[in-house]
CSV table of C-alpha atoms and ligand atoms in Angstrom, one decimal:
chain,number,residue,atom,x,y,z
A,1,UNK,CA,28.1,13.0,-32.5
A,2,UNK,CA,26.7,9.8,-30.9
A,3,UNK,CA,29.8,9.6,-28.7
A,4,UNK,CA,29.5,13.2,-27.6
A,5,UNK,CA,25.8,13.0,-26.8
A,6,UNK,CA,26.3,9.7,-24.9
A,7,UNK,CA,28.7,11.6,-22.6
A,8,UNK,CA,25.8,13.7,-21.4
A,9,UNK,CA,23.4,10.9,-20.8
A,10,UNK,CA,22.7,9.8,-17.3
A,11,UNK,CA,23.7,6.3,-16.5
A,12,UNK,CA,21.7,6.3,-13.3
A,13,UNK,CA,18.0,6.7,-14.3
A,14,UNK,CA,14.6,5.9,-12.8
A,15,UNK,CA,13.1,2.6,-14.0
A,16,UNK,CA,9.7,1.0,-13.5
A,17,UNK,CA,10.1,-2.0,-11.2
A,18,UNK,CA,7.5,-4.5,-12.6
A,19,UNK,CA,9.4,-7.6,-11.4
A,20,UNK,CA,7.0,-8.4,-8.6
A,21,UNK,CA,9.8,-8.1,-6.1
A,22,UNK,CA,9.0,-5.1,-4.0
A,23,UNK,CA,12.4,-4.5,-2.3
A,24,UNK,CA,14.6,-5.3,-5.3
A,25,UNK,CA,18.2,-4.7,-4.4
A,26,UNK,CA,19.4,-4.3,-8.0
A,27,UNK,CA,16.6,-1.7,-8.5
A,28,UNK,CA,17.4,0.4,-5.4
A,29,UNK,CA,15.2,-1.3,-2.8
A,30,UNK,CA,12.7,1.0,-0.9
A,31,UNK,CA,10.9,3.9,-2.5
A,32,UNK,CA,11.2,6.9,-0.2
A,33,UNK,CA,8.1,8.5,1.1
A,34,UNK,CA,7.3,12.0,0.0
A,35,UNK,CA,8.3,13.6,3.3
A,36,UNK,CA,11.7,12.0,3.2
A,37,UNK,CA,12.3,13.3,-0.3
A,38,UNK,CA,11.4,16.8,0.8
A,39,UNK,CA,13.7,16.6,3.8
A,40,UNK,CA,16.6,15.5,1.6
A,41,UNK,CA,16.2,18.5,-0.7
A,42,UNK,CA,15.7,20.9,2.2
A,43,UNK,CA,18.9,19.7,4.0
A,44,UNK,CA,21.2,18.9,1.1
A,45,UNK,CA,20.6,22.3,-0.6
A,46,UNK,CA,22.7,24.2,1.9
A,47,UNK,CA,24.2,24.1,5.4
A,48,UNK,CA,22.5,22.4,8.3
A,49,UNK,CA,23.2,21.7,12.0
A,50,UNK,CA,24.2,18.1,11.2
A,51,UNK,CA,26.9,18.1,13.9
A,52,UNK,CA,26.2,21.4,15.7
A,53,UNK,CA,24.1,22.0,18.8
A,54,UNK,CA,21.9,25.0,18.3
A,55,UNK,CA,21.2,25.5,22.0
A,56,UNK,CA,24.8,25.5,23.3
A,57,UNK,CA,26.6,26.4,20.1
A,58,UNK,CA,29.1,23.5,20.5
A,59,UNK,CA,29.8,20.6,18.3
A,60,UNK,CA,27.1,17.9,18.2
A,61,UNK,CA,26.7,14.3,17.3
A,62,UNK,CA,24.9,13.5,14.0
A,63,UNK,CA,23.3,10.4,15.6
A,64,UNK,CA,21.3,12.8,17.9
A,65,UNK,CA,18.9,13.5,15.0
A,66,UNK,CA,17.6,9.9,15.1
A,67,UNK,CA,18.5,8.8,18.6
A,68,UNK,CA,15.3,9.8,20.5
A,69,UNK,CA,13.0,8.6,17.7
A,70,UNK,CA,14.7,5.3,17.5
A,71,UNK,CA,15.0,4.6,21.2
A,72,UNK,CA,11.3,5.5,21.6
A,73,UNK,CA,10.3,3.2,18.7
A,74,UNK,CA,12.6,0.2,19.6
A,75,UNK,CA,12.8,0.4,23.3
A,76,UNK,CA,16.6,0.4,23.1
A,77,UNK,CA,18.7,2.3,25.6
A,78,UNK,CA,20.8,3.8,22.8
A,79,UNK,CA,21.3,3.7,19.0
A,80,UNK,CA,23.7,4.6,16.2
A,81,UNK,CA,23.5,4.5,12.5
A,82,UNK,CA,26.0,3.6,9.7
A,83,UNK,CA,26.0,3.3,5.9
A,84,UNK,CA,24.2,-0.1,5.6
A,85,UNK,CA,23.5,-3.2,7.7
A,86,UNK,CA,26.6,-5.0,6.4
A,87,UNK,CA,28.7,-2.1,7.8
A,88,UNK,CA,26.7,-2.3,11.1
A,89,UNK,CA,27.5,-6.0,11.4
A,90,UNK,CA,31.2,-5.4,10.6
A,91,UNK,CA,31.4,-2.6,13.1
A,92,UNK,CA,29.7,-4.4,15.9
A,93,UNK,CA,31.8,-7.6,15.5
A,94,UNK,CA,35.0,-5.6,15.4
A,95,UNK,CA,34.1,-3.5,18.4
A,96,UNK,CA,32.6,-6.2,20.6
A,97,UNK,CA,34.8,-9.3,19.8
A,98,UNK,CA,38.0,-8.4,17.9
A,99,UNK,CA,40.6,-11.1,18.5
A,100,UNK,CA,38.0,-13.3,20.3
A,101,UNK,CA,35.6,-16.1,19.4
A,102,UNK,CA,32.1,-15.5,18.2
A,103,UNK,CA,29.7,-18.4,18.7
A,104,UNK,CA,27.1,-18.8,15.9
A,105,UNK,CA,24.9,-21.8,14.8
A,106,UNK,CA,26.0,-23.6,11.7
A,107,UNK,CA,22.4,-23.1,10.5
A,108,UNK,CA,22.9,-19.3,10.5
A,109,UNK,CA,26.1,-18.8,8.4
A,110,UNK,CA,24.2,-16.7,5.9
A,111,UNK,CA,25.3,-15.5,2.5
A,112,UNK,CA,23.0,-12.6,1.3
A,113,UNK,CA,24.6,-12.1,-2.1
A,114,UNK,CA,26.9,-9.4,-3.3
A,115,UNK,CA,29.7,-11.1,-1.3
A,116,UNK,CA,28.3,-10.6,2.2
A,117,UNK,CA,28.8,-13.9,3.9
A,118,UNK,CA,29.0,-14.2,7.7
A,119,UNK,CA,32.2,-16.2,7.9
A,120,UNK,CA,34.0,-13.7,5.6
A,121,UNK,CA,32.7,-10.6,7.4
A,122,UNK,CA,33.7,-12.3,10.7
A,123,UNK,CA,37.3,-12.7,9.4
A,124,UNK,CA,37.4,-9.1,8.1
A,125,UNK,CA,36.2,-7.8,11.5
A,126,UNK,CA,39.1,-9.6,13.2
A,127,UNK,CA,37.0,-12.1,15.0
A,128,UNK,CA,37.3,-15.9,15.1
A,129,UNK,CA,34.3,-17.8,14.0
A,130,UNK,CA,33.2,-20.5,16.4
A,131,UNK,CA,30.6,-22.4,14.5
A,132,UNK,CA,28.4,-24.6,16.7
A,133,UNK,CA,25.7,-27.2,16.3
A,134,UNK,CA,24.8,-28.7,12.9
A,135,UNK,CA,23.2,-27.2,9.8
A,136,UNK,CA,19.7,-28.3,10.7
A,137,UNK,CA,19.9,-28.6,14.5
A,138,UNK,CA,21.6,-26.5,17.1
A,139,UNK,CA,20.8,-26.9,20.8
A,140,UNK,CA,21.4,-24.9,24.0
A,141,UNK,CA,24.1,-27.4,25.0
A,142,UNK,CA,26.1,-26.6,21.8
A,143,UNK,CA,26.4,-23.0,23.1
A,144,UNK,CA,27.3,-24.2,26.6
A,145,UNK,CA,30.1,-26.5,25.2
A,146,UNK,CA,31.5,-23.7,22.9
A,147,UNK,CA,31.6,-20.9,25.5
A,148,UNK,CA,35.1,-20.5,27.0
A,149,UNK,CA,37.4,-17.7,28.2
A,150,UNK,CA,38.1,-16.8,24.5
A,151,UNK,CA,34.4,-16.2,23.8
A,152,UNK,CA,33.7,-12.5,23.0
A,153,UNK,CA,30.1,-12.7,21.6
A,154,UNK,CA,27.1,-14.8,21.0
A,155,UNK,CA,25.7,-14.1,17.6
A,156,UNK,CA,22.4,-14.9,16.0
A,157,UNK,CA,21.8,-14.0,12.4
A,158,UNK,CA,18.3,-14.1,11.0
A,159,UNK,CA,18.2,-16.6,8.2
A,160,UNK,CA,16.5,-14.0,6.1
A,161,UNK,CA,16.8,-15.5,2.6
A,162,UNK,CA,16.3,-19.2,3.3
A,163,UNK,CA,14.5,-21.6,5.5
A,164,UNK,CA,15.7,-24.9,7.0
A,165,UNK,CA,12.8,-27.3,7.3
A,166,UNK,CA,12.2,-30.8,8.4
A,167,UNK,CA,14.2,-32.2,11.4
A,168,UNK,CA,15.3,-28.9,12.8
A,169,UNK,CA,16.0,-27.1,16.0
A,170,UNK,CA,17.0,-23.6,16.7
A,171,UNK,CA,17.9,-21.9,20.0
A,172,UNK,CA,15.4,-19.0,20.6
A,173,UNK,CA,16.4,-15.4,21.2
A,174,UNK,CA,15.2,-15.8,24.8
A,175,UNK,CA,17.4,-18.8,25.4
A,176,UNK,CA,20.5,-17.3,23.9
A,177,UNK,CA,19.9,-14.2,26.0
A,178,UNK,CA,19.6,-16.3,29.1
A,179,UNK,CA,23.0,-18.0,28.2
A,180,UNK,CA,24.5,-14.6,27.6
A,181,UNK,CA,23.5,-13.5,31.1
A,182,UNK,CA,24.6,-16.8,32.7
A,183,UNK,CA,28.1,-16.6,31.2
A,184,UNK,CA,28.4,-12.8,31.0
A,185,UNK,CA,29.0,-12.8,27.2
A,186,UNK,CA,27.2,-10.1,25.2
A,187,UNK,CA,24.5,-11.2,22.7
A,188,UNK,CA,24.2,-9.6,19.3
A,189,UNK,CA,21.3,-10.3,16.8
A,190,UNK,CA,21.6,-9.4,13.1
A,191,UNK,CA,18.0,-9.1,11.9
A,192,UNK,CA,18.8,-8.3,8.3
A,193,UNK,CA,15.5,-6.7,7.2
A,194,UNK,CA,14.3,-5.9,10.7
A,195,UNK,CA,10.8,-4.4,11.0
A,196,UNK,CA,9.3,-2.1,13.7
A,197,UNK,CA,5.7,-3.2,13.1
A,198,UNK,CA,4.0,-6.5,13.4
A,199,UNK,CA,3.6,-7.5,9.7
A,200,UNK,CA,0.6,-9.7,10.6
A,201,UNK,CA,-1.4,-6.5,11.1
A,202,UNK,CA,-0.8,-5.9,7.4
A,203,UNK,CA,-1.8,-9.3,6.2
A,204,UNK,CA,1.8,-10.6,6.0
A,205,UNK,CA,3.6,-13.4,7.8
A,206,UNK,CA,5.4,-12.6,11.0
A,207,UNK,CA,9.0,-11.4,10.9
A,208,UNK,CA,10.7,-10.8,14.3
A,209,UNK,CA,10.5,-7.1,15.2
A,210,UNK,CA,13.4,-5.1,16.6
A,211,UNK,CA,11.4,-4.5,19.8
A,212,UNK,CA,10.7,-8.3,20.3
A,213,UNK,CA,14.4,-9.2,19.9
A,214,UNK,CA,15.6,-6.5,22.2
A,215,UNK,CA,13.0,-7.3,24.9
A,216,UNK,CA,14.0,-11.0,24.6
A,217,UNK,CA,17.3,-9.8,25.9
A,218,UNK,CA,19.6,-9.2,22.9
A,219,UNK,CA,22.3,-6.6,23.9
A,220,UNK,CA,22.7,-5.3,20.3
A,221,UNK,CA,20.4,-5.6,17.3
A,222,UNK,CA,21.4,-4.6,13.7
A,223,UNK,CA,19.0,-4.0,10.8
A,224,UNK,CA,18.7,-2.3,7.4
A,225,UNK,CA,17.2,1.1,6.7
A,226,UNK,CA,16.1,0.3,3.1
A,227,UNK,CA,14.5,-3.1,3.5
A,228,UNK,CA,11.2,-3.5,5.5
A,229,UNK,CA,11.7,-0.3,7.3
A,230,UNK,CA,11.2,1.4,3.9
A,231,UNK,CA,13.8,4.2,4.3
A,232,UNK,CA,17.2,5.2,2.9
A,233,UNK,CA,20.2,2.8,2.7
A,234,UNK,CA,21.5,2.7,6.3
A,235,UNK,CA,22.4,0.2,9.0
A,236,UNK,CA,20.9,0.8,12.4
A,237,UNK,CA,22.4,-0.5,15.6
A,238,UNK,CA,20.2,-0.5,18.7
A,239,UNK,CA,21.0,-1.8,22.1
A,240,UNK,CA,22.6,-1.3,25.5
A,241,UNK,CA,24.1,2.1,26.0
A,242,UNK,CA,27.5,0.9,27.3
A,243,UNK,CA,28.0,-1.2,24.1
A,244,UNK,CA,26.7,1.5,21.7
A,245,UNK,CA,29.1,4.0,23.3
A,246,UNK,CA,32.0,1.6,22.6
A,247,UNK,CA,30.8,1.1,19.0
A,248,UNK,CA,30.6,4.9,18.5
A,249,UNK,CA,34.2,5.3,19.7
A,250,UNK,CA,35.6,2.8,17.2
A,251,UNK,CA,37.5,4.6,14.4
A,252,UNK,CA,35.7,2.4,11.9
A,253,UNK,CA,32.5,4.2,12.9
A,254,UNK,CA,33.9,7.4,11.4
A,255,UNK,CA,34.7,5.5,8.2
A,256,UNK,CA,31.2,4.0,8.0
A,257,UNK,CA,29.1,7.0,9.1
A,258,UNK,CA,26.1,8.2,7.1
A,259,UNK,CA,25.8,11.6,5.4
A,260,UNK,CA,23.2,14.4,5.9
A,261,UNK,CA,20.9,13.2,3.2
A,262,UNK,CA,20.6,9.8,4.8
A,263,UNK,CA,20.0,11.4,8.2
A,264,UNK,CA,17.3,13.7,6.7
A,265,UNK,CA,15.5,10.9,5.0
A,266,UNK,CA,15.8,8.4,7.9
A,267,UNK,CA,14.4,11.0,10.4
A,268,UNK,CA,11.3,11.5,8.3
A,269,UNK,CA,10.7,7.8,7.8
A,270,UNK,CA,11.0,7.1,11.5
A,271,UNK,CA,8.6,9.9,12.3
A,272,UNK,CA,6.0,8.1,10.2
A,273,UNK,CA,6.2,5.2,12.6
A,274,UNK,CA,5.1,7.4,15.5
A,275,UNK,CA,1.7,7.5,13.8
A,276,UNK,CA,0.9,3.8,13.0
A,277,UNK,CA,-2.6,4.5,11.8
A,278,UNK,CA,-1.3,6.6,8.9
A,279,UNK,CA,1.8,4.5,8.2
A,280,UNK,CA,0.3,2.5,5.4
A,281,UNK,CA,-0.8,5.6,3.5
A,282,UNK,CA,2.6,7.3,3.8
A,283,UNK,CA,5.1,4.6,3.5
A,284,UNK,CA,5.3,3.2,0.0
A,285,UNK,CA,7.0,-0.1,1.0
A,286,UNK,CA,4.2,-1.0,3.4
A,287,UNK,CA,1.5,0.2,1.0
A,288,UNK,CA,2.8,-2.0,-1.8
A,289,UNK,CA,3.3,-5.0,0.4
A,290,UNK,CA,-0.2,-4.9,1.8
A,291,UNK,CA,-1.9,-4.1,-1.5
A,292,UNK,CA,-4.7,-6.5,-2.2
A,293,UNK,CA,-4.9,-8.7,-5.3
A,294,UNK,CA,-8.2,-7.1,-6.2
A,295,UNK,CA,-6.7,-3.6,-6.2
A,296,UNK,CA,-3.8,-4.8,-8.3
A,297,UNK,CA,-6.2,-6.6,-10.7
A,298,UNK,CA,-8.1,-3.4,-11.2
A,299,UNK,CA,-4.9,-1.6,-12.2
A,300,UNK,CA,-4.1,-4.5,-14.6
A,301,UNK,CA,-7.5,-4.3,-16.2
A,302,UNK,CA,-7.1,-0.5,-16.7
A,303,UNK,CA,-3.7,-1.0,-18.3
A,304,UNK,CA,-4.6,-3.9,-20.6
A,305,UNK,CA,-6.0,-1.8,-23.5
A,306,UNK,CA,-2.9,0.4,-23.4
A,307,UNK,CA,-0.6,-2.7,-23.7
A,308,UNK,CA,-2.8,-4.2,-26.4
A,309,UNK,CA,-2.7,-1.2,-28.6
A,310,UNK,CA,1.1,-0.8,-28.1
A,311,UNK,CA,1.8,-4.4,-29.0
A,312,UNK,CA,-0.8,-5.0,-31.7
A,313,UNK,CA,0.5,-7.5,-34.3
A,314,UNK,CA,3.6,-8.2,-32.1
A,315,UNK,CA,2.4,-10.0,-29.0
A,316,UNK,CA,-0.7,-11.3,-27.3
A,317,UNK,CA,-1.5,-9.6,-24.0
A,318,UNK,CA,-3.5,-10.8,-21.1
A,319,UNK,CA,-4.1,-10.2,-17.4
A,320,UNK,CA,-3.0,-13.2,-15.3
A,321,UNK,CA,-2.7,-14.1,-11.6
A,322,UNK,CA,0.8,-13.8,-10.4
A,323,UNK,CA,2.9,-14.0,-7.2
A,324,UNK,CA,5.0,-11.1,-5.9
A,325,UNK,CA,7.5,-11.3,-3.1
A,326,UNK,CA,8.9,-8.9,-0.6
A,327,UNK,CA,12.5,-9.2,-1.7
A,328,UNK,CA,15.8,-8.3,0.0
A,329,UNK,CA,15.6,-11.6,1.9
A,330,UNK,CA,12.5,-10.8,4.0
A,331,UNK,CA,10.1,-13.8,4.3
A,332,UNK,CA,11.7,-15.5,1.3
A,333,UNK,CA,9.1,-18.2,0.9
A,334,UNK,CA,6.2,-15.9,1.2
A,335,UNK,CA,4.3,-15.3,-2.0
A,336,UNK,CA,1.9,-12.3,-2.2
A,337,UNK,CA,-1.1,-12.9,-4.5
A,338,UNK,CA,-0.8,-10.4,-7.3
A,339,UNK,CA,-1.7,-9.6,-10.9
A,340,UNK,CA,0.4,-9.2,-14.0
A,341,UNK,CA,0.2,-8.3,-17.6
A,342,UNK,CA,1.4,-11.3,-19.6
A,343,UNK,CA,3.0,-10.6,-22.9
A,344,UNK,CA,3.5,-13.5,-25.3
A,345,UNK,CA,5.2,-12.9,-28.7
A,346,UNK,CA,2.8,-13.9,-31.5
A,347,UNK,CA,5.4,-16.1,-33.3
A,348,UNK,CA,6.3,-17.7,-29.9
A,349,UNK,CA,10.0,-17.5,-30.6
A,350,UNK,CA,12.7,-16.9,-28.0
A,351,UNK,CA,14.3,-14.3,-30.1
A,352,UNK,CA,11.1,-12.3,-30.5
A,353,UNK,CA,10.7,-12.4,-26.7
A,354,UNK,CA,14.2,-11.2,-26.1
A,355,UNK,CA,13.7,-8.4,-28.6
A,356,UNK,CA,10.6,-7.3,-26.7
A,357,UNK,CA,12.3,-7.5,-23.3
A,358,UNK,CA,15.1,-5.3,-24.6
A,359,UNK,CA,12.7,-2.8,-26.2
A,360,UNK,CA,11.0,-2.3,-22.8
A,361,UNK,CA,14.4,-2.1,-21.2
A,362,UNK,CA,15.5,0.7,-23.6
A,363,UNK,CA,12.5,3.0,-23.0
A,364,UNK,CA,13.3,6.5,-21.7
A,365,UNK,CA,12.0,5.1,-18.3
A,366,UNK,CA,12.9,1.5,-18.7
A,367,UNK,CA,10.2,-1.1,-17.8
A,368,UNK,CA,11.8,-4.1,-16.0
A,369,UNK,CA,9.6,-7.2,-15.8
A,370,UNK,CA,10.4,-10.9,-15.5
A,371,UNK,CA,10.7,-13.7,-18.1
A,372,UNK,CA,8.8,-16.9,-17.3
A,373,UNK,CA,8.1,-19.8,-19.6
A,374,UNK,CA,8.5,-17.9,-22.9
A,375,UNK,CA,6.5,-14.9,-21.7
A,376,UNK,CA,7.2,-11.5,-20.3
A,377,UNK,CA,5.4,-10.7,-17.1
A,378,UNK,CA,4.8,-7.2,-15.7
A,379,UNK,CA,3.7,-7.5,-12.1
A,380,UNK,CA,1.6,-4.4,-11.2
A,381,UNK,CA,1.9,-4.4,-7.4
A,382,UNK,CA,4.2,-1.4,-7.4
A,383,UNK,CA,2.3,0.5,-10.1
A,384,UNK,CA,-0.3,3.0,-9.0
A,385,UNK,CA,0.1,5.6,-11.7
A,386,UNK,CA,-1.4,4.1,-14.8
A,387,UNK,CA,-0.8,7.2,-16.9
A,388,UNK,CA,3.0,7.1,-16.3
A,389,UNK,CA,3.1,3.6,-17.7
A,390,UNK,CA,0.8,4.6,-20.6
A,391,UNK,CA,3.1,7.5,-21.5
A,392,UNK,CA,6.1,5.1,-21.6
A,393,UNK,CA,4.3,2.7,-23.9
A,394,UNK,CA,3.8,5.4,-26.5
A,395,UNK,CA,7.6,5.3,-27.0
A,396,UNK,CA,7.7,1.6,-27.7
A,397,UNK,CA,6.9,2.0,-31.4
A,398,UNK,CA,10.0,4.1,-31.9
A,399,UNK,CA,12.3,1.2,-30.7
B,1,PLP,C1,20.4,-7.7,4.1
B,1,PLP,C2,21.1,-8.3,5.2
B,1,PLP,C3,22.4,-7.8,5.6
B,1,PLP,C4,23.0,-6.6,4.9
B,1,PLP,O1,22.2,-5.5,4.9
B,1,PLP,P1,22.5,-4.2,3.9
B,1,PLP,O2,21.7,-3.1,4.4
B,1,PLP,O3,22.1,-4.8,2.6
B,1,PLP,O4,24.0,-4.0,4.0
B,1,PLP,C5,23.0,-8.3,6.7
B,1,PLP,N1,22.5,-9.4,7.3
B,1,PLP,C6,21.3,-10.0,6.9
B,1,PLP,C7,20.8,-11.2,7.7
B,1,PLP,C8,20.6,-9.4,5.9
B,1,PLP,O5,19.4,-10.0,5.5
């Protein structure tokens, strides 16, 4: 009986992300805004004009649904979109520099986890890595020395999940762009997270925006749809029309294209950016990231009694200051002041802590926190619905 009923159980279920990492890759990254969810249901339920021009009645291009929005928002001449940013990088490298050398600073040979490493993606795309400079310092002259008749592309990769500090030097987007013009070699920038807004306006540290890097002179910029942009998983490629046209004609583009659900969600997310004053209300990612410690603290205080009664005799519960982070590699050293529910097993044992963590993980809607120094912490930055958590906690006794 257990085996038969297990067959009907979903393996993919919603969970409560209480880790303090807002864009948690293992927990599905960005929460989609309501309008994007509605669009997905509307479009996925039946047929749509995904690749059909309603005015002329001829075959269309699925990219047209996001093209004018994205060119307006980024200032790019042209855009295209694929399944994720890893695909975007692969496709761009393969199109722009197959069989040729790609110059990149040794300080930017990023690994982002899940086996995405620049040297390996470079090899799979058929390009030859020409690493230049040193890990901590790369100069304009290193590019000049490396550029030869085999050079197909200058690449900068945003070091999204680490920082090199101390005796360092990096060649700026402006300076690489100037070199690219001087030597007539295209310049591609992989921004990783990539944002369309100045994060300083939301009390966060600055991340290079897509607009800035394009206006500095990058020919092609790639970034994720489900990191700071706050949308569905996608990889966006923005840049010069002539290069984007070549990218779109690559047969790999067909293999990496997005489906109608992604298109529907991405369109709605981009539309929110047309109205910056309301963005923070409508885009969950930005709302979470800019949420004040005081606001999170008031949620924590409201939740405390619920946790206390659920864990009576099992664990001590308190509200403590905590640090959340953006996640997905954006501003990796940036800590956002936050508040957490701290749960410490009464007998202080490691096994009691593990049992508790597993009980929370086995709730109908699993609650995922983080373990730290013998305690379980639930960071409440991404919780706004206190009742939903309270309902879950009622199930804890049954574990
Ligand atoms: C995250 C990231 C990628 C990959 O993006 P996905 O959308 O996860 O495929 C590529 N490059 C950099 C620098 C990144 O931070």
